[in-house]
Short mmCIF file of C-alpha atoms in Angstrom, two decimals:
data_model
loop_
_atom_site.label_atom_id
_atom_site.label_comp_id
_atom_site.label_asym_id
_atom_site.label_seq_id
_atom_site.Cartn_x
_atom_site.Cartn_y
_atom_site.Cartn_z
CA UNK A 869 8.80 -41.60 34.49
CA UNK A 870 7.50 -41.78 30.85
CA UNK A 871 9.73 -42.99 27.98
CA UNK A 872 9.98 -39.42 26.50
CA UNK A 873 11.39 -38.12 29.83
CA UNK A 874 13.76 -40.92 29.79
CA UNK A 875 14.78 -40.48 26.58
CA UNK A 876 15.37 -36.56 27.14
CA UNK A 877 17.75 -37.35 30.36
CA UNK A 878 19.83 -40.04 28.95
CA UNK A 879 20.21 -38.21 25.97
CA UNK A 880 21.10 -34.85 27.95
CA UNK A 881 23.84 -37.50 30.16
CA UNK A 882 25.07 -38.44 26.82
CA UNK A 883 25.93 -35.32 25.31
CA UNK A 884 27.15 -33.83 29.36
CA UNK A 885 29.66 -37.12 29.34
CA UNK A 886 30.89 -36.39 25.75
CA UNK A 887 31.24 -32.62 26.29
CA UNK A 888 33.50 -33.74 29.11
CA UNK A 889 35.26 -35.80 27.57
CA UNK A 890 36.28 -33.53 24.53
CA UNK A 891 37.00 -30.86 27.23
CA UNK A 892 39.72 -33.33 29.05
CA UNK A 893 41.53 -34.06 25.48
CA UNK A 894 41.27 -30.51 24.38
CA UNK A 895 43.83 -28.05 25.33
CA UNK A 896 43.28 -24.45 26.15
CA UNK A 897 44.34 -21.72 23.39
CA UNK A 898 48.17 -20.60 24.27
CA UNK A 899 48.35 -17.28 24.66
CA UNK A 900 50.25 -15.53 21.23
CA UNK A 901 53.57 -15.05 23.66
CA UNK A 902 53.69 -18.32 25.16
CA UNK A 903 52.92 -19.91 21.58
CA UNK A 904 55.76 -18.37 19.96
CA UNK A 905 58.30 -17.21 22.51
CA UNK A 906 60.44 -14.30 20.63
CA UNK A 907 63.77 -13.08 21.79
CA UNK A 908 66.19 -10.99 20.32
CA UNK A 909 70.04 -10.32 20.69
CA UNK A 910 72.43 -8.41 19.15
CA UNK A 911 75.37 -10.76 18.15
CA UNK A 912 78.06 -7.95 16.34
CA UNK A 913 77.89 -3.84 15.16
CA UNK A 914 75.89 -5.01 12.52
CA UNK A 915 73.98 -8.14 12.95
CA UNK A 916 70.98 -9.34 15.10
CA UNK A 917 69.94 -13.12 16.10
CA UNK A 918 66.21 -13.68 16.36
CA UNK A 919 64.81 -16.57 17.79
CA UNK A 920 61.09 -18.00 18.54
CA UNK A 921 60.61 -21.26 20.77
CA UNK A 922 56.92 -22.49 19.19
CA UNK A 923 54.82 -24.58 21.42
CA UNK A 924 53.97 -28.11 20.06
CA UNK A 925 50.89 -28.06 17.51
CA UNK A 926 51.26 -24.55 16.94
CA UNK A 927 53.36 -23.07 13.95
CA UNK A 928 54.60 -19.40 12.23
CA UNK A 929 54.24 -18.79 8.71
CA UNK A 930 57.30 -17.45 6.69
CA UNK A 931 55.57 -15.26 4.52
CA UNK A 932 54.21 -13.54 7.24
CA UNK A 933 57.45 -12.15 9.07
CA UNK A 934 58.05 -8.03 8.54
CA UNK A 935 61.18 -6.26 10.03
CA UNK A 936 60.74 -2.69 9.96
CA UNK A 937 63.60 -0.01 11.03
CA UNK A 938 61.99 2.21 13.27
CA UNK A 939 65.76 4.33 13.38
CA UNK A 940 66.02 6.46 10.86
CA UNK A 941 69.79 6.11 10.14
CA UNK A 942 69.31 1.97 10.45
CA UNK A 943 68.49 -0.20 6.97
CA UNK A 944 67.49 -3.43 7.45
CA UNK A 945 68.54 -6.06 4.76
CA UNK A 946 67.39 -9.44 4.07
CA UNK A 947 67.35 -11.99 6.90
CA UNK A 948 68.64 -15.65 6.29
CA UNK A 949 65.67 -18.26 6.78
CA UNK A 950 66.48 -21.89 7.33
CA UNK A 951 64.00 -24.48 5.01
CA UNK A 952 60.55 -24.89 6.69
CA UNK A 953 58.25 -27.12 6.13
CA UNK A 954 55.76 -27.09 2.86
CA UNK A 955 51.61 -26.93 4.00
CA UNK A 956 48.70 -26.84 2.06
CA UNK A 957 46.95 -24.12 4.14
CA UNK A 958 42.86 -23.34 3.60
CA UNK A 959 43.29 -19.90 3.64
CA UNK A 960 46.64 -18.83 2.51
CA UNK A 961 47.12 -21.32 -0.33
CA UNK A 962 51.17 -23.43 -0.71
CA UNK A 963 53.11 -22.18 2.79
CA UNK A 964 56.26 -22.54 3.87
CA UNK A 965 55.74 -23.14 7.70
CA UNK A 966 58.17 -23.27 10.79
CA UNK A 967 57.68 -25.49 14.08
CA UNK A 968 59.51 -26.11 17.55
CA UNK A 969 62.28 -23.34 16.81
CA UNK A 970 63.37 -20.94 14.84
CA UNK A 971 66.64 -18.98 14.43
CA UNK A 972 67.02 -16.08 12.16
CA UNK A 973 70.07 -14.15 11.22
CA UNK A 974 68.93 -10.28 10.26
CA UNK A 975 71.63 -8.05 9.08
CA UNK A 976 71.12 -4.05 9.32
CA UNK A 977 73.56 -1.34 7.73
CA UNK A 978 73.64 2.05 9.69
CA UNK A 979 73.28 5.02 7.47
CA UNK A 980 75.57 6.82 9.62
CA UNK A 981 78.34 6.57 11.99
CA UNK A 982 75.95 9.01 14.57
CA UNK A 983 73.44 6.05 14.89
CA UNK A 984 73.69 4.23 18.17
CA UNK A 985 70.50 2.93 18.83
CA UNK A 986 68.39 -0.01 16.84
CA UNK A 987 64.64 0.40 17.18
CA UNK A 988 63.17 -2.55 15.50
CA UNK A 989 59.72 -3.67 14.43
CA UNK A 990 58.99 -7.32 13.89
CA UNK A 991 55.51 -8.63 12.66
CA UNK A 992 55.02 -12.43 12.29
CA UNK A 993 51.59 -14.48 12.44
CA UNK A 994 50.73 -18.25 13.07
CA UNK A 995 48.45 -20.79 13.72
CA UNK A 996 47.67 -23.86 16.10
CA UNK A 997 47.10 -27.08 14.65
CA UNK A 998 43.01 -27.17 15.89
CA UNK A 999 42.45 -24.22 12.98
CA UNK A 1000 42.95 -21.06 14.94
CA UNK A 1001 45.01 -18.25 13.45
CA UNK A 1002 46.72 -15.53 15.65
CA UNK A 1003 46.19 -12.03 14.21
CA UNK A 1004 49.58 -10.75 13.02
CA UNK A 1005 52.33 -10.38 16.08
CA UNK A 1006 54.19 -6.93 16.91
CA UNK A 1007 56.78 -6.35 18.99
CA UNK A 1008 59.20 -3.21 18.86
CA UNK A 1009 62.53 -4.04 20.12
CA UNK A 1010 65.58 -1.60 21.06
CA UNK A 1011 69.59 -2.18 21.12
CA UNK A 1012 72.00 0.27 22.20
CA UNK A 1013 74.46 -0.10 19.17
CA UNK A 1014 78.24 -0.46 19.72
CA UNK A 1015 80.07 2.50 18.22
CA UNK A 1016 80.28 2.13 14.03
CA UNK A 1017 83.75 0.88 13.16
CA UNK A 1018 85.80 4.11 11.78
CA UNK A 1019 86.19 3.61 7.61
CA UNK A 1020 89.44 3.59 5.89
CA UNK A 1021 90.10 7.27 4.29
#
């Protein structure tokens, strides 16, 4: 065989036994519900508990969550975040990140005492630690609401 042949195989068995070996310590993509594994429950007339299981090396951002009413009688108001973690991220600058779990508390106020369903739309987005970002995350929820308490005349 001449030297250049040589040369051109071990070279090509080279790169085929490091492309295998970066294969075997690489793990596939998760897909965006098995990264971050949302539930929802409603814990009172007026209150919901969120909650997202996060795969380890993967991550949500806080500034990224949205909770839209999609009931027109229903108002959403703030929900309580615990303290994340601080990143420096490439893209989106100072972050406040969350890993492993988080737990939300997201009050709502119902416009009337006729509304007794909860349509909710929440939007979150986050990242795995090798550098790939998930497109923002949607998912419409729905509670059948206990009846509103009756208000002192």
């Amino acid at each position: 065989m001449f030297a250049p042949a040589r040369s051109a195989l071990a070279l090509g068995l080279a790169f085929a036994a490091l492309a295998a070996t970066w294969a075997e310590d690489t793990q596939p993509l998760l897909h965006p519900d098995e990264a971050f594994q949302f539930s929802a429950e409603l814990v009172g007339r007026d209150t919901l508990a969120l909650s997202w299981d996060i795969a380890d090396g993967y991550y949500l951002y806080r500034q990224k969550f949205k909770f839209a009413a999609q009931t027109a009688d229903i108002v959403i108001d703030a929900p309580s975040f615990p303290t994340g973690q601080n990143r420096q991220d490439p893209q989106f600058g100072n972050v406040e990140i969350f890993r492993e779990r988080l737990e939300l508390v997201l009050p709502f106020q119902r416009r009337s005492a006729a509304a007794e369903t909860l349509n909710l739309e929440v939007t979150y987005q986050g990242c795995a630690d090798i550098g790939v970002c998930y497109l923002p995350i949607r998912k419409t929820i729905g509670f059948d609401l206990p009846e509103a308490a009756a208000r002192p005349e």
